[in-house]
Amino acid sequence: MADPTLPVVSAGPVNKGEQFTSFDVNAFEVPSPREEAWRFTPFRRLRGLHDGTAERTAEATVTVSGAGDGVTVDSVGRADERLGQGGVPFDRIAAQAYSSFTEATVVTVGREVELGEPVTIEVTGPGEGQTAFGHLQIRLEPFARAVVVLDQKGSGTYAENVEFVVGDSAALTVVNVHDWADDAVHVAAHHLRVGRDATVRHFAISLGGNLVRLSPVVHYDAPGGDVELWGLYFADAGQHLEQRLLVDHSQPNCRSNVVYKGALQGDATDRAREAHTVWIGDVLIRPEAEGTDTFELNRNLVLTDGARADSVPNLEIETGEIIGAGHASATGRFDDEQLFYLQARGIPEDQARRLVIRGFFGEIIAKIAVPELRERLEAAVEAELEIAGA
C-alpha cells in the first residue's frame, strides 16, 4: 500500500486520467462549485463532507451473506497492504472517508473459485442525524467468477470508498443498489482495477436518498480487459442523483461499454423540490491503448415539470489505432409516436405511459442475473410510477 501520508500524483500530460490522488485528506483543497468536478453538486446538502466539518458520530453496519467455500471475509485496518490496490482517493471526500473509517471489510473470492450463488453485502446507514465513513474491497483472484450484490439502505450521512480488484481472467458482476431513506446523503468512490482478460459487469441502481453522488473509475492493468457499466436511476421531487464515471483506457485491446438510463419527476411549484440528475461520462484512450473498443450512452426521460437532467459525455482519444469509440446522450419527454401507437391499439394513455417507461428501463433490468433482485427493481419502478401517476 502507498504511504498514506504522501500524495500520489500521476506523471505525464494533463488529461482526464491524470487526477491528483492521495490517501491524505489534507493534500486536497476544499472543493469549489467553480470546479468542473463539482459544479453540479449542491454543496449545502453535503453536510460538511467536502470541507472537513463532518465528523464521524456513528458506524454503518456491514453484513456479508452467501459467502460459501472459497470466499473469505476480513475486517482490517488501514495498515493492511491490500487496501489501495484498487485505487487511491481522487477527491477530498474520498480521502476523508479513507482517513475516517474504523474498519475496512475485505471480501476475497479465491483463485479458480466459481460461485453458484451471489454474495450479498448489506450496508445500513448510521441513522438519521448521524455521520459514518466506510471502506469496502471486493477481490477476485485469477480465474474466479462471482456475482456480488451491494445493497445499501437506511438513514444518515455516509461517505465511502469501494475497491474492486479483479484478477487475470476473472469475471465479476456487481449490482450496487442505493435504496436509501429520504434523509440519506451518500457519496461514494468506486475504484475498479481490471486484470488481463478480466471481465467486469458493474450495475449502479439509484432509487432512494436525498443526495447520492457516485464516482466509478476504471483502470486496466493489462490487455484484454472487458468492462460494462450499467446504470438506472429514478429521481423524485427534491432528490439529487449524480453519477460521474471515468474509464481510463491505458492498455491495448481492451473494451468498455457504458449505458445509463434515468427518469425524473419533480415538483414544478417549489424550486427546492426540483428533481435533479447528473451524468458525467469521461472516457480516455491513451496513446498506448491501441485496439480499444468503447462506447457510452446516456438517456434521460423527464416525466414532469420541475425536473432537470444534466448529461455530459466526454471522449478523449490520444491514438488513432482503435477499433471504435463513440458516445451519445439524449434527454426528453415521452415519445409521442410511441404513445400514439399504443393508444391507437386501444391502450389507455396512463397504461401506455407505464409501458413506455417499463420498456425504457427493461434493457438494464433484464441484464441483472439475480431473479429476486430483478423482481425487486421492477416493483420499485412500479412504485415510482404510482408517485408519478403514470
PDB file of C-alpha atoms in Angstrom, residues 48-318:
ATOM      1  CA  GLY A  48     -19.828  19.130   5.596  1.00  0.00           C
ATOM      2  CA  LEU A  49     -18.412  16.046   3.867  1.00  0.00           C
ATOM      3  CA  HIS A  50     -16.466  18.242   1.460  1.00  0.00           C
ATOM      4  CA  ASP A  51     -14.856  20.695   3.907  1.00  0.00           C
ATOM      5  CA  GLY A  52     -13.932  18.541   6.910  1.00  0.00           C
ATOM      6  CA  THR A  53     -16.690  19.712   9.244  1.00  0.00           C
ATOM      7  CA  ALA A  54     -18.468  16.352   9.026  1.00  0.00           C
ATOM      8  CA  GLU A  55     -17.088  14.191  11.814  1.00  0.00           C
ATOM      9  CA  ARG A  56     -17.768  10.527  12.417  1.00  0.00           C
ATOM     10  CA  THR A  57     -20.509  10.171  15.013  1.00  0.00           C
ATOM     11  CA  ALA A  58     -21.568   6.559  14.411  1.00  0.00           C
ATOM     12  CA  GLU A  59     -20.843   3.492  12.301  1.00  0.00           C
ATOM     13  CA  ALA A  60     -22.616   1.963   9.357  1.00  0.00           C
ATOM     14  CA  THR A  61     -23.437  -1.730   9.652  1.00  0.00           C
ATOM     15  CA  VAL A  62     -21.864  -4.093   7.108  1.00  0.00           C
ATOM     16  CA  THR A  63     -23.244  -7.626   6.805  1.00  0.00           C
ATOM     17  CA  VAL A  64     -21.952 -10.226   4.353  1.00  0.00           C
ATOM     18  CA  SER A  65     -24.100 -13.247   3.471  1.00  0.00           C
ATOM     19  CA  GLY A  66     -23.827 -16.035   0.930  1.00  0.00           C
ATOM     20  CA  ALA A  67     -20.040 -16.279   1.300  1.00  0.00           C
ATOM     21  CA  GLY A  68     -19.506 -20.017   0.934  1.00  0.00           C
ATOM     22  CA  ASP A  69     -16.445 -22.146   0.313  1.00  0.00           C
ATOM     23  CA  GLY A  70     -13.632 -20.280  -1.365  1.00  0.00           C
ATOM     24  CA  VAL A  71     -14.721 -16.882  -0.036  1.00  0.00           C
ATOM     25  CA  THR A  72     -13.060 -15.124   2.900  1.00  0.00           C
ATOM     26  CA  VAL A  73     -14.307 -12.047   4.743  1.00  0.00           C
ATOM     27  CA  ASP A  74     -11.822  -9.965   6.749  1.00  0.00           C
ATOM     28  CA  SER A  75     -12.154  -6.851   8.892  1.00  0.00           C
ATOM     29  CA  VAL A  76      -8.913  -4.904   8.649  1.00  0.00           C
ATOM     30  CA  GLY A  77      -7.331  -1.564   9.485  1.00  0.00           C
ATOM     31  CA  ARG A  78      -5.572   0.956   7.287  1.00  0.00           C
ATOM     32  CA  ALA A  79      -2.234  -0.876   7.672  1.00  0.00           C
ATOM     33  CA  ASP A  80      -3.488  -3.823   5.597  1.00  0.00           C
ATOM     34  CA  GLU A  81      -1.353  -3.877   2.445  1.00  0.00           C
ATOM     35  CA  ARG A  82      -4.310  -4.825   0.233  1.00  0.00           C
ATOM     36  CA  LEU A  83      -6.068  -1.514   0.779  1.00  0.00           C
ATOM     37  CA  GLY A  84      -5.459   0.931  -2.025  1.00  0.00           C
ATOM     38  CA  GLN A  85      -4.643  -1.739  -4.613  1.00  0.00           C
ATOM     39  CA  GLY A  86      -7.907  -0.983  -6.375  1.00  0.00           C
ATOM     40  CA  GLY A  87      -7.278   2.749  -6.449  1.00  0.00           C
ATOM     41  CA  VAL A  88      -6.322   5.802  -4.402  1.00  0.00           C
ATOM     42  CA  PRO A  89      -8.813   8.527  -3.358  1.00  0.00           C
ATOM     43  CA  PHE A  90      -9.082  11.172  -6.080  1.00  0.00           C
ATOM     44  CA  ASP A  91     -11.070  13.876  -4.276  1.00  0.00           C
ATOM     45  CA  ARG A  92     -11.355  15.328  -0.802  1.00  0.00           C
ATOM     46  CA  ILE A  93     -14.473  13.398   0.223  1.00  0.00           C
ATOM     47  CA  ALA A  94     -12.947  10.060  -0.787  1.00  0.00           C
ATOM     48  CA  ALA A  95      -9.778  10.942   1.137  1.00  0.00           C
ATOM     49  CA  GLN A  96     -11.879  11.984   4.147  1.00  0.00           C
ATOM     50  CA  ALA A  97     -13.645   8.623   4.005  1.00  0.00           C
ATOM     51  CA  TYR A  98     -10.295   6.810   3.869  1.00  0.00           C
ATOM     52  CA  SER A  99      -8.904   8.812   6.782  1.00  0.00           C
ATOM     53  CA  SER A 100     -12.004   8.346   8.915  1.00  0.00           C
ATOM     54  CA  PHE A 101     -13.162   4.727   8.699  1.00  0.00           C
ATOM     55  CA  THR A 102     -12.523   2.476  11.715  1.00  0.00           C
ATOM     56  CA  GLU A 103     -12.544  -0.931   9.986  1.00  0.00           C
ATOM     57  CA  ALA A 104     -12.499  -1.941   6.332  1.00  0.00           C
ATOM     58  CA  THR A 105     -14.246  -5.068   5.035  1.00  0.00           C
ATOM     59  CA  VAL A 106     -12.323  -7.183   2.511  1.00  0.00           C
ATOM     60  CA  VAL A 107     -14.219  -9.924   0.653  1.00  0.00           C
ATOM     61  CA  THR A 108     -11.967 -12.278  -1.345  1.00  0.00           C
ATOM     62  CA  VAL A 109     -13.036 -14.926  -3.847  1.00  0.00           C
ATOM     63  CA  GLY A 110     -10.212 -17.452  -4.184  1.00  0.00           C
ATOM     64  CA  ARG A 111      -8.327 -18.491  -7.273  1.00  0.00           C
ATOM     65  CA  GLU A 112     -10.429 -20.520  -9.749  1.00  0.00           C
ATOM     66  CA  VAL A 113     -13.448 -20.405  -7.413  1.00  0.00           C
ATOM     67  CA  GLU A 114     -16.731 -20.180  -9.313  1.00  0.00           C
ATOM     68  CA  LEU A 115     -19.656 -19.189  -7.107  1.00  0.00           C
ATOM     69  CA  GLY A 116     -23.067 -20.602  -7.918  1.00  0.00           C
ATOM     70  CA  GLU A 117     -24.938 -18.110  -5.749  1.00  0.00           C
ATOM     71  CA  PRO A 118     -24.432 -14.350  -5.287  1.00  0.00           C
ATOM     72  CA  VAL A 119     -22.613 -12.878  -2.308  1.00  0.00           C
ATOM     73  CA  THR A 120     -24.717 -10.139  -0.699  1.00  0.00           C
ATOM     74  CA  ILE A 121     -23.108  -7.253   1.161  1.00  0.00           C
ATOM     75  CA  GLU A 122     -25.667  -5.164   3.015  1.00  0.00           C
ATOM     76  CA  VAL A 123     -24.655  -1.723   4.230  1.00  0.00           C
ATOM     77  CA  THR A 124     -27.051   0.058   6.584  1.00  0.00           C
ATOM     78  CA  GLY A 125     -26.551   3.768   7.221  1.00  0.00           C
ATOM     79  CA  PRO A 126     -25.626   5.132  10.654  1.00  0.00           C
ATOM     80  CA  GLY A 127     -29.086   6.555  11.366  1.00  0.00           C
ATOM     81  CA  GLU A 128     -30.821   9.881  10.936  1.00  0.00           C
ATOM     82  CA  GLY A 129     -28.641  12.802  12.015  1.00  0.00           C
ATOM     83  CA  GLN A 130     -25.523  10.608  12.227  1.00  0.00           C
ATOM     84  CA  THR A 131     -22.395  10.505  10.035  1.00  0.00           C
ATOM     85  CA  ALA A 132     -20.264   7.470   9.150  1.00  0.00           C
ATOM     86  CA  PHE A 133     -17.383   6.585   6.848  1.00  0.00           C
ATOM     87  CA  GLY A 134     -16.638   3.228   5.270  1.00  0.00           C
ATOM     88  CA  HIS A 135     -14.233   1.217   3.146  1.00  0.00           C
ATOM     89  CA  LEU A 136     -15.007  -1.985   1.274  1.00  0.00           C
ATOM     90  CA  GLN A 137     -12.842  -4.074  -1.001  1.00  0.00           C
ATOM     91  CA  ILE A 138     -14.035  -6.937  -3.220  1.00  0.00           C
ATOM     92  CA  ARG A 139     -11.219  -9.104  -4.607  1.00  0.00           C
ATOM     93  CA  LEU A 140     -11.362 -11.821  -7.228  1.00  0.00           C
ATOM     94  CA  GLU A 141      -8.235 -13.905  -7.572  1.00  0.00           C
ATOM     95  CA  PRO A 142      -7.273 -15.108 -11.091  1.00  0.00           C
ATOM     96  CA  PHE A 143      -9.889 -17.235 -12.904  1.00  0.00           C
ATOM     97  CA  ALA A 144     -12.518 -16.675 -10.190  1.00  0.00           C
ATOM     98  CA  ARG A 145     -16.163 -15.970 -11.103  1.00  0.00           C
ATOM     99  CA  ALA A 146     -18.672 -14.268  -8.807  1.00  0.00           C
ATOM    100  CA  VAL A 147     -21.821 -12.176  -8.579  1.00  0.00           C
ATOM    101  CA  VAL A 148     -21.869  -9.641  -5.741  1.00  0.00           C
ATOM    102  CA  VAL A 149     -24.897  -7.636  -4.632  1.00  0.00           C
ATOM    103  CA  LEU A 150     -24.002  -4.459  -2.721  1.00  0.00           C
ATOM    104  CA  ASP A 151     -27.280  -3.412  -1.095  1.00  0.00           C
ATOM    105  CA  GLN A 152     -27.222  -0.008   0.632  1.00  0.00           C
ATOM    106  CA  LYS A 153     -30.098   1.304   2.718  1.00  0.00           C
ATOM    107  CA  GLY A 154     -31.018   3.214   5.868  1.00  0.00           C
ATOM    108  CA  SER A 155     -30.609   6.810   7.056  1.00  0.00           C
ATOM    109  CA  GLY A 156     -27.841   9.278   7.792  1.00  0.00           C
ATOM    110  CA  THR A 157     -24.744  10.634   6.059  1.00  0.00           C
ATOM    111  CA  TYR A 158     -22.279   8.143   4.607  1.00  0.00           C
ATOM    112  CA  ALA A 159     -19.078   8.535   2.579  1.00  0.00           C
ATOM    113  CA  GLU A 160     -17.054   5.568   1.385  1.00  0.00           C
ATOM    114  CA  ASN A 161     -14.505   4.045  -0.952  1.00  0.00           C
ATOM    115  CA  VAL A 162     -15.291   0.727  -2.628  1.00  0.00           C
ATOM    116  CA  GLU A 163     -12.494  -1.159  -4.381  1.00  0.00           C
ATOM    117  CA  PHE A 164     -12.960  -3.919  -6.954  1.00  0.00           C
ATOM    118  CA  VAL A 165      -9.719  -5.781  -7.643  1.00  0.00           C
ATOM    119  CA  VAL A 166     -10.350  -8.275 -10.454  1.00  0.00           C
ATOM    120  CA  GLY A 167      -7.505 -10.674 -11.214  1.00  0.00           C
ATOM    121  CA  ASP A 168      -6.404 -12.070 -14.560  1.00  0.00           C
ATOM    122  CA  SER A 169      -9.158 -13.932 -16.438  1.00  0.00           C
ATOM    123  CA  ALA A 170     -11.585 -13.422 -13.539  1.00  0.00           C
ATOM    124  CA  ALA A 171     -15.229 -12.399 -14.055  1.00  0.00           C
ATOM    125  CA  LEU A 172     -17.109 -10.144 -11.628  1.00  0.00           C
ATOM    126  CA  THR A 173     -20.696  -8.964 -11.801  1.00  0.00           C
ATOM    127  CA  VAL A 174     -21.587  -6.413  -9.123  1.00  0.00           C
ATOM    128  CA  VAL A 175     -25.009  -4.877  -8.600  1.00  0.00           C
ATOM    129  CA  ASN A 176     -24.969  -1.826  -6.318  1.00  0.00           C
ATOM    130  CA  VAL A 177     -28.451  -0.787  -5.164  1.00  0.00           C
ATOM    131  CA  HIS A 178     -28.889   2.620  -3.489  1.00  0.00           C
ATOM    132  CA  ASP A 179     -32.189   2.167  -1.687  1.00  0.00           C
ATOM    133  CA  TRP A 180     -31.610   4.868   0.921  1.00  0.00           C
ATOM    134  CA  ALA A 181     -34.221   6.544   3.113  1.00  0.00           C
ATOM    135  CA  ASP A 182     -35.391  10.029   2.137  1.00  0.00           C
ATOM    136  CA  ASP A 183     -32.960  11.788   4.506  1.00  0.00           C
ATOM    137  CA  ALA A 184     -29.798   9.967   3.426  1.00  0.00           C
ATOM    138  CA  VAL A 185     -26.720  11.628   1.893  1.00  0.00           C
ATOM    139  CA  HIS A 186     -24.315   9.175   0.263  1.00  0.00           C
ATOM    140  CA  VAL A 187     -21.048   9.981  -1.543  1.00  0.00           C
ATOM    141  CA  ALA A 188     -19.098   7.008  -2.912  1.00  0.00           C
ATOM    142  CA  ALA A 189     -15.943   6.479  -4.957  1.00  0.00           C
ATOM    143  CA  HIS A 190     -15.752   3.135  -6.780  1.00  0.00           C
ATOM    144  CA  HIS A 191     -12.267   2.039  -7.849  1.00  0.00           C
ATOM    145  CA  LEU A 192     -12.222  -0.754 -10.460  1.00  0.00           C
ATOM    146  CA  ARG A 193      -8.883  -2.448 -11.167  1.00  0.00           C
ATOM    147  CA  VAL A 194      -9.126  -4.870 -14.107  1.00  0.00           C
ATOM    148  CA  GLY A 195      -6.561  -7.593 -14.823  1.00  0.00           C
ATOM    149  CA  ARG A 196      -5.532  -9.292 -18.052  1.00  0.00           C
ATOM    150  CA  ASP A 197      -8.531 -10.740 -19.936  1.00  0.00           C
ATOM    151  CA  ALA A 198     -10.753  -9.998 -16.923  1.00  0.00           C
ATOM    152  CA  THR A 199     -14.455  -9.192 -17.233  1.00  0.00           C
ATOM    153  CA  VAL A 200     -16.444  -6.751 -15.088  1.00  0.00           C
ATOM    154  CA  ARG A 201     -20.165  -6.005 -15.225  1.00  0.00           C
ATOM    155  CA  HIS A 202     -20.961  -3.112 -12.876  1.00  0.00           C
ATOM    156  CA  PHE A 203     -24.591  -2.113 -12.248  1.00  0.00           C
ATOM    157  CA  ALA A 204     -25.448   1.071 -10.310  1.00  0.00           C
ATOM    158  CA  ILE A 205     -29.112   1.401  -9.315  1.00  0.00           C
ATOM    159  CA  SER A 206     -30.007   4.714  -7.614  1.00  0.00           C
ATOM    160  CA  LEU A 207     -33.540   4.998  -6.283  1.00  0.00           C
ATOM    161  CA  GLY A 208     -33.559   6.482  -2.780  1.00  0.00           C
ATOM    162  CA  GLY A 209     -31.745   9.158  -0.811  1.00  0.00           C
ATOM    163  CA  ASN A 210     -31.729  12.925  -0.534  1.00  0.00           C
ATOM    164  CA  LEU A 211     -28.386  13.248  -2.326  1.00  0.00           C
ATOM    165  CA  VAL A 212     -26.405  10.403  -3.881  1.00  0.00           C
ATOM    166  CA  ARG A 213     -23.143  11.020  -5.740  1.00  0.00           C
ATOM    167  CA  LEU A 214     -21.354   8.004  -7.205  1.00  0.00           C
ATOM    168  CA  SER A 215     -17.963   8.172  -8.961  1.00  0.00           C
ATOM    169  CA  PRO A 216     -16.756   4.926 -10.595  1.00  0.00           C
ATOM    170  CA  VAL A 217     -13.225   4.940 -12.056  1.00  0.00           C
ATOM    171  CA  VAL A 218     -11.981   2.079 -14.242  1.00  0.00           C
ATOM    172  CA  HIS A 219      -8.274   1.231 -14.571  1.00  0.00           C
ATOM    173  CA  TYR A 220      -6.955  -1.549 -16.824  1.00  0.00           C
ATOM    174  CA  ASP A 221      -3.792  -3.315 -15.612  1.00  0.00           C
ATOM    175  CA  ALA A 222      -3.158  -5.403 -18.742  1.00  0.00           C
ATOM    176  CA  PRO A 223      -4.540  -6.104 -22.227  1.00  0.00           C
ATOM    177  CA  GLY A 224      -7.832  -7.862 -22.805  1.00  0.00           C
ATOM    178  CA  GLY A 225      -9.948  -6.248 -20.083  1.00  0.00           C
ATOM    179  CA  ASP A 226     -13.692  -6.057 -20.780  1.00  0.00           C
ATOM    180  CA  VAL A 227     -15.847  -3.697 -18.699  1.00  0.00           C
ATOM    181  CA  GLU A 228     -19.525  -2.827 -18.907  1.00  0.00           C
ATOM    182  CA  LEU A 229     -21.051  -0.124 -16.714  1.00  0.00           C
ATOM    183  CA  TRP A 230     -24.848  -0.157 -16.474  1.00  0.00           C
ATOM    184  CA  GLY A 231     -26.871   2.413 -14.560  1.00  0.00           C
ATOM    185  CA  LEU A 232     -30.507   3.027 -13.665  1.00  0.00           C
ATOM    186  CA  TYR A 233     -31.751   5.992 -11.639  1.00  0.00           C
ATOM    187  CA  PHE A 234     -35.189   7.408 -10.823  1.00  0.00           C
ATOM    188  CA  ALA A 235     -35.272  10.839  -9.183  1.00  0.00           C
ATOM    189  CA  ASP A 236     -38.306  12.136  -7.309  1.00  0.00           C
ATOM    190  CA  ALA A 237     -39.055  15.688  -6.151  1.00  0.00           C
ATOM    191  CA  GLY A 238     -36.196  17.038  -4.027  1.00  0.00           C
ATOM    192  CA  GLN A 239     -33.706  14.316  -4.946  1.00  0.00           C
ATOM    193  CA  HIS A 240     -30.223  14.916  -6.374  1.00  0.00           C
ATOM    194  CA  LEU A 241     -28.719  11.826  -8.038  1.00  0.00           C
ATOM    195  CA  GLU A 242     -25.276  12.272  -9.570  1.00  0.00           C
ATOM    196  CA  GLN A 243     -23.153   9.773 -11.498  1.00  0.00           C
ATOM    197  CA  ARG A 244     -19.584  10.633 -12.531  1.00  0.00           C
ATOM    198  CA  LEU A 245     -17.668   7.993 -14.482  1.00  0.00           C
ATOM    199  CA  LEU A 246     -14.132   7.763 -15.782  1.00  0.00           C
ATOM    200  CA  VAL A 247     -12.978   4.863 -17.952  1.00  0.00           C
ATOM    201  CA  ASP A 248      -9.202   5.132 -18.364  1.00  0.00           C
ATOM    202  CA  HIS A 249      -8.022   3.040 -21.307  1.00  0.00           C
ATOM    203  CA  SER A 250      -4.299   2.731 -20.661  1.00  0.00           C
ATOM    204  CA  GLN A 251      -3.749  -0.798 -22.062  1.00  0.00           C
ATOM    205  CA  PRO A 252      -4.132  -2.170 -25.592  1.00  0.00           C
ATOM    206  CA  ASN A 253      -7.032  -4.309 -26.802  1.00  0.00           C
ATOM    207  CA  CYS A 254      -9.481  -3.512 -24.022  1.00  0.00           C
ATOM    208  CA  ARG A 255     -13.202  -2.884 -24.281  1.00  0.00           C
ATOM    209  CA  SER A 256     -15.709  -0.723 -22.404  1.00  0.00           C
ATOM    210  CA  ASN A 257     -19.423  -0.166 -22.816  1.00  0.00           C
ATOM    211  CA  VAL A 258     -21.427   2.309 -20.720  1.00  0.00           C
ATOM    212  CA  VAL A 259     -25.238   2.512 -20.651  1.00  0.00           C
ATOM    213  CA  TYR A 260     -27.038   4.677 -18.060  1.00  0.00           C
ATOM    214  CA  LYS A 261     -30.747   5.481 -18.109  1.00  0.00           C
ATOM    215  CA  GLY A 262     -32.686   7.765 -15.794  1.00  0.00           C
ATOM    216  CA  ALA A 263     -36.186   9.082 -15.199  1.00  0.00           C
ATOM    217  CA  LEU A 264     -37.167  12.236 -13.299  1.00  0.00           C
ATOM    218  CA  GLN A 265     -40.332  13.590 -11.727  1.00  0.00           C
ATOM    219  CA  GLY A 266     -40.204  16.850  -9.777  1.00  0.00           C
ATOM    220  CA  ASP A 267     -42.427  19.486  -8.224  1.00  0.00           C
ATOM    221  CA  ALA A 268     -42.921  22.471 -10.517  1.00  0.00           C
ATOM    222  CA  THR A 269     -44.469  24.580  -7.731  1.00  0.00           C
ATOM    223  CA  ASP A 270     -41.411  24.501  -5.443  1.00  0.00           C
ATOM    224  CA  ARG A 271     -37.890  25.057  -6.782  1.00  0.00           C
ATOM    225  CA  ALA A 272     -36.421  23.412  -3.678  1.00  0.00           C
ATOM    226  CA  ARG A 273     -38.218  20.214  -4.708  1.00  0.00           C
ATOM    227  CA  GLU A 274     -36.764  20.033  -8.169  1.00  0.00           C
ATOM    228  CA  ALA A 275     -35.682  16.554  -9.220  1.00  0.00           C
ATOM    229  CA  HIS A 276     -32.098  16.776 -10.466  1.00  0.00           C
ATOM    230  CA  THR A 277     -29.916  14.123 -12.067  1.00  0.00           C
ATOM    231  CA  VAL A 278     -26.343  14.486 -13.274  1.00  0.00           C
ATOM    232  CA  TRP A 279     -24.481  12.068 -15.513  1.00  0.00           C
ATOM    233  CA  ILE A 280     -20.864  12.774 -16.484  1.00  0.00           C
ATOM    234  CA  GLY A 281     -19.229  10.112 -18.644  1.00  0.00           C
ATOM    235  CA  ASP A 282     -15.500  10.524 -19.255  1.00  0.00           C
ATOM    236  CA  VAL A 283     -13.615   8.059 -21.442  1.00  0.00           C
ATOM    237  CA  LEU A 284      -9.885   8.468 -22.034  1.00  0.00           C
ATOM    238  CA  ILE A 285      -7.959   6.474 -24.643  1.00  0.00           C
ATOM    239  CA  ARG A 286      -4.232   6.897 -24.043  1.00  0.00           C
ATOM    240  CA  PRO A 287      -1.557   6.637 -26.787  1.00  0.00           C
ATOM    241  CA  GLU A 288      -0.599   3.112 -25.704  1.00  0.00           C
ATOM    242  CA  ALA A 289      -4.224   1.860 -25.748  1.00  0.00           C
ATOM    243  CA  GLU A 290      -4.274   0.629 -29.348  1.00  0.00           C
ATOM    244  CA  GLY A 291      -7.129  -1.682 -30.260  1.00  0.00           C
ATOM    245  CA  THR A 292      -9.583  -0.021 -27.850  1.00  0.00           C
ATOM    246  CA  ASP A 293     -13.298  -0.514 -28.438  1.00  0.00           C
ATOM    247  CA  THR A 294     -15.537   1.808 -26.400  1.00  0.00           C
ATOM    248  CA  PHE A 295     -18.981   3.372 -26.428  1.00  0.00           C
ATOM    249  CA  GLU A 296     -21.048   5.272 -23.856  1.00  0.00           C
ATOM    250  CA  LEU A 297     -24.746   6.117 -23.837  1.00  0.00           C
ATOM    251  CA  ASN A 298     -26.950   8.149 -21.504  1.00  0.00           C
ATOM    252  CA  ARG A 299     -30.719   8.547 -21.845  1.00  0.00           C
ATOM    253  CA  ASN A 300     -32.992  10.587 -19.579  1.00  0.00           C
ATOM    254  CA  LEU A 301     -36.784  10.598 -19.524  1.00  0.00           C
ATOM    255  CA  VAL A 302     -38.393  13.709 -17.992  1.00  0.00           C
ATOM    256  CA  LEU A 303     -41.844  12.815 -16.666  1.00  0.00           C
ATOM    257  CA  THR A 304     -42.983  16.140 -15.161  1.00  0.00           C
ATOM    258  CA  ASP A 305     -42.135  19.802 -14.925  1.00  0.00           C
ATOM    259  CA  GLY A 306     -39.753  20.732 -12.111  1.00  0.00           C
ATOM    260  CA  ALA A 307     -37.121  18.224 -13.242  1.00  0.00           C
ATOM    261  CA  ARG A 308     -33.638  18.815 -14.632  1.00  0.00           C
ATOM    262  CA  ALA A 309     -31.213  16.324 -16.167  1.00  0.00           C
ATOM    263  CA  ASP A 310     -27.606  17.287 -16.915  1.00  0.00           C
ATOM    264  CA  SER A 311     -25.784  14.878 -19.208  1.00  0.00           C
ATOM    265  CA  VAL A 312     -22.194  15.406 -20.353  1.00  0.00           C
ATOM    266  CA  PRO A 313     -20.377  12.662 -22.299  1.00  0.00           C
ATOM    267  CA  ASN A 314     -16.673  13.269 -22.895  1.00  0.00           C
ATOM    268  CA  LEU A 315     -14.372  11.243 -25.136  1.00  0.00           C
ATOM    269  CA  GLU A 316     -10.634  11.963 -25.261  1.00  0.00           C
ATOM    270  CA  ILE A 317      -8.656   9.989 -27.845  1.00  0.00           C
ATOM    271  CA  GLU A 318      -4.853  10.057 -27.986  1.00  0.00           C
TER     272      GLU A 318
END
